[in-house]
C-alpha cells in the first residue's frame, strides 16, 4: 500500500479499527502516565537520532461523554543511518490496538511500550535512505490535566451554552500525551496533518492551514489541518461551540496575513471585537521591532480555551476572559503571541535555554507597553518584573535538562526564566544600544540580519549561540556579560565609596570579570564611569548630589528589593502560623 493510500484510509479506518475497544469506566480510579512520559525534551535514542521525521498524519476522534479518544497516526521517516528498530513516544495510558510498518501488521511480540517509549523491532533492518511508514492505532482515556497549562494534559469542560469545550496543553509534559511523536525539539516533523472528529454541534480549530471539513454518516464532523515544521507541542486539540472572526493584516513586508479568532458563541460581541482589535496592533509591534511574522503563509490564529493559555504555533490558546488592567493591552494574548518568534520560529535546542523563549518573550511586554503608551508604562512593567526575582539558581546551567527540571524551581531557575530573562535582555539592550541589540535578536530568531517572508525557516539555538551572535554583531567580546548574568545565580553587586572628592565604584561578581560601565548622575548631569577591571572612580564635589544608574539600565543587587522580599516572607510565615 502506498503512503498516500495509508493516509487516505486513516480517517475512514478510525471508527472501525477501534469500535470494539471498550470505553474506560467513568468511575475507574485515575491513572497517571509514567515519570518518563511526564517529562519532555529528554534525550533521543540512537534509533531516533538516526531518522528524519518527515511527516505525521494524525486522526483523532474525540469522545466527550467518556473523556476518551480514538486515534490513528501515520508517521513517515527517512533513515539517515542503518537501524534495527523505530522508536517514538506515546503515553502508556493509551491502549495500542495495532501497529503496521509499511502497511504490514507488526506482530505484538515485536513492539513494546513499557514506560512510554514505544519501540518497534525491525529484524530485517532499515538501510540508509529507506523511507519507512509506521502506523499506530491507539485509544483510551488520556491524562486529564491537573492544572493546565502548568501541569498538563487534556481539559474536559462544558461551554456556557452546554456543548463540550475541550483543549490540550502539554508544553511541560510533551506531545506524547496526545499523539505518537518523538518528544524532543530536535525531532520536529517536517509536516503535521491533523484530522479531528467531533460531535456535530462543535468545531475543532487547529494548527496551520485549514484543509477541509467532512460530515460523517454518524452525525460527527472531521476537521482537517496541516502545519509545516511544527513545534513539538503544536499538535493540540481544540473542541467547542466556536464562532470565527477573520480579517487580513497588511504586513509592512508586503504580504497579507490572515487573522482568525475562534471564540465561544456565548461571548459578549463587544469584548470579542475589542480583543480582535488588538491583533493588528500586536503584529505591527512585532514586525517593526523584531521582523516578519514567521508563519504569514499560514495564519495568525487565536482560540478561546477552558484554561489560561499556551503558545501553540499559528493558533495560540487564550483563556484570559477579556480582563482589563492598567497595562492597556491584554497581557496574556500578547505574551503567548510573542512565542511565535521566541519558541516557534526560534526554538531552544534544549530546555536549559528556555529563557530564550520566556525571557525574551517577557521582555516584549515592557517594550510593547512603550510602543503603545510611552516610557512610563515600560518602566512600570520592568519594576514589577524586578521585584519578583529569586536568583537561587543560574538561568542557564550549561547542561542539558528536561523542561520540568528548568521550571520546577527546586533545582532550576523556575520563574526567573521569565522576569530575570527579561531584565537581562533589557540590560543587554542598554549596554549594546538599539541597533546592535535588535540586529543580534534578528540573527538569533531568523538566522540572518535581513529576514523577509520566504527567506528563513524555523531554527534551533542555544544561549552560547546568542553569545556568539552578540560578539559577531558588536565586534567585541561580551562573554563576561553572559557569564555573570546567565551562568551565575547571584546578581552583580555594586559598591560605592565616597572619600573626600572621590567616588569609587566596584563590582562584586564572585571573582568573575565584569567591566560593565556605570552611569552616574551628578547634580543633574550624567557621566559614564568606565569599569574596565570591575572598578572605576569619579571626582565629585563634597556637596554634590549623586545618583547611581539613574535610568535603571543595569540589573544588579538592590538592598531595597532584598529587604522587601525578606519582609514579605516574614509576613507570610506569620499569617501561616496563626
Steps between C-alpha positions, in 0.01 A plus 500: 500500500635844411553768762228715347262204527597446862419860584179503295362201688604610850187709565263244356669218691490683829149411612520142372841427647399610846128430506553190710719676756316521833464849641671550834257509790409847618554409864833320449784628719711766334817371339816700446752485215846378584764737632669467161189616315443795732842637406568650159803588288691200632794356301415308186596136453762411235214374279324835529816690418546277194176609331350818361135542596344605170130504568232405749139446393289474815127423520334541839136442588404688817236333718387754762252267675775261609785752499683274261643502150560264210801565282698388198845648435685449172866597549746535211877487553818506296782283633832688528709204615415126528274401792327188634205672668279808500412688818242768582339621822137429596333518840441155652149609598408433138423149381680413177281268295716467189833602351590478133832552326461593134146365504588160654379416852786475750462196731437596863825336613700744285388819670477622858414818688582437866587855610356707219779455245344280235764283330431300185755234408592463132695170473585553133635844581449832326776620271618856454258677267203279587167680549296291747143583598386408849123486560380491861137446599440601860232629736368533851469763768794741483640683799267767636705810573520557877572871450530607139712640353766454773417138577378386166284260309141512377241746632142372484256782558154621400425831329244738655257389229537132597720360222833321556795738539829315485867593468848358543799675660811283505805725468645391836413132454530429131321420176478132601196585715313558172662308215802274426799728447870536568474722804812707442549840336760353264234270352226734383319341204536674168121508476210412726153430361224477760145370454282551806158336512245667730131490582302686238414800718860614555807577288873436531731792406854375448858589415616618161270516199142372488470225238133413531207368705322170441149422624492136603207257478475471878441873541856584599726736311871472420709819489833480316808721540858499370803673651864507388795451740284519812638544848470164676202611710322682216283197418227603742129427519227767527134403502212735576197696380711758322424796283779632281607860445738566210685786332817559299803689630706691245854431612773761473691229310249493214303185578145468632467294819165330574384569858252258662339497843284206609292604800205348682172598341374613843768771534409869519544631141648829626769314693575280202532803275730678745734201533508436127593865453825429685616249240615751238668726760700205633602395152617853420703515821676168448564554130640849558704395803624147418410411142239326282235279655654154453186319384341753267435233236277322752314730742513696821250305708353515851251260654311543827576215738375369836846561649712815524715479187787350303720593203378251241655576162256695275211452747580631845276393787323786679312471829541842664124569488542847344640651820603866501783634715730801516732373228275622221514168313416134566821368657416133445422544133819700444727264694383187323522675163863596571579129493433484127846660481652374827404129512349411162729679253798490737491182711754433773722204422439371852278609788807633684470797263131556568567864591542564126127427479367639824750775583514656155124448466443672835718794397263559210237614754685805640606583145140471384385721788740768378388447138141566606521747788852632550800468731312514832303187417812309399680593821197399706508150352877468545464598867232237554725238343793609717316447827439130436849358440620201704861457377531156661637325190668617180261572215712264287682202653701409188381138524212347308186492714136401472230765492372420848849517648529855369150610601485322835689753712644241740795426274464755221423868446121462490330838457833679457505387137217752451572813704876466541530403135307814405715725719818340362374579150430859605848542648651353184304747288612790720859377472512437124265772380188439292668447163731220611248349741223462246735373231622234745139404579413474130801281431405282796135466394535475122861394452567811291491881538268564205191277546226523242199272447630182340874541568517327843378186675445398864829438678659369819746701708670516840614771738853443374377567147350829617827590674692435177250708299539795739878478468474484121259793471693728737852391408570474874517221755191495721568160656529677838140619471364148442729349766370731773133531406413161349742251654520646851207503743585810704447845357805724463539728803621857461672660798563874521742687726540878534827623643550873478438598140534142367212265425626144456282228348573126501315198366477187717434199273659212692831557323357499147617775264231764458607820322146642496508883473287688752314825443514753785280806520675789678293810565273409211770417244573142401854365454609147412763341722716239320541179705763315299623285789172514688597824674474868415510841663367849446595834649197659667460809717437419865156663488394343166177303475577157356268243341639169375347351184230768479306331220517153659678354200690238701365184659680482835452412865294761685456511878150646470382199300669247730356673809149503356518135401622405849221702658238333280633154591474587869145625458395186314655278767318694772166460322560127455583459870171654615 
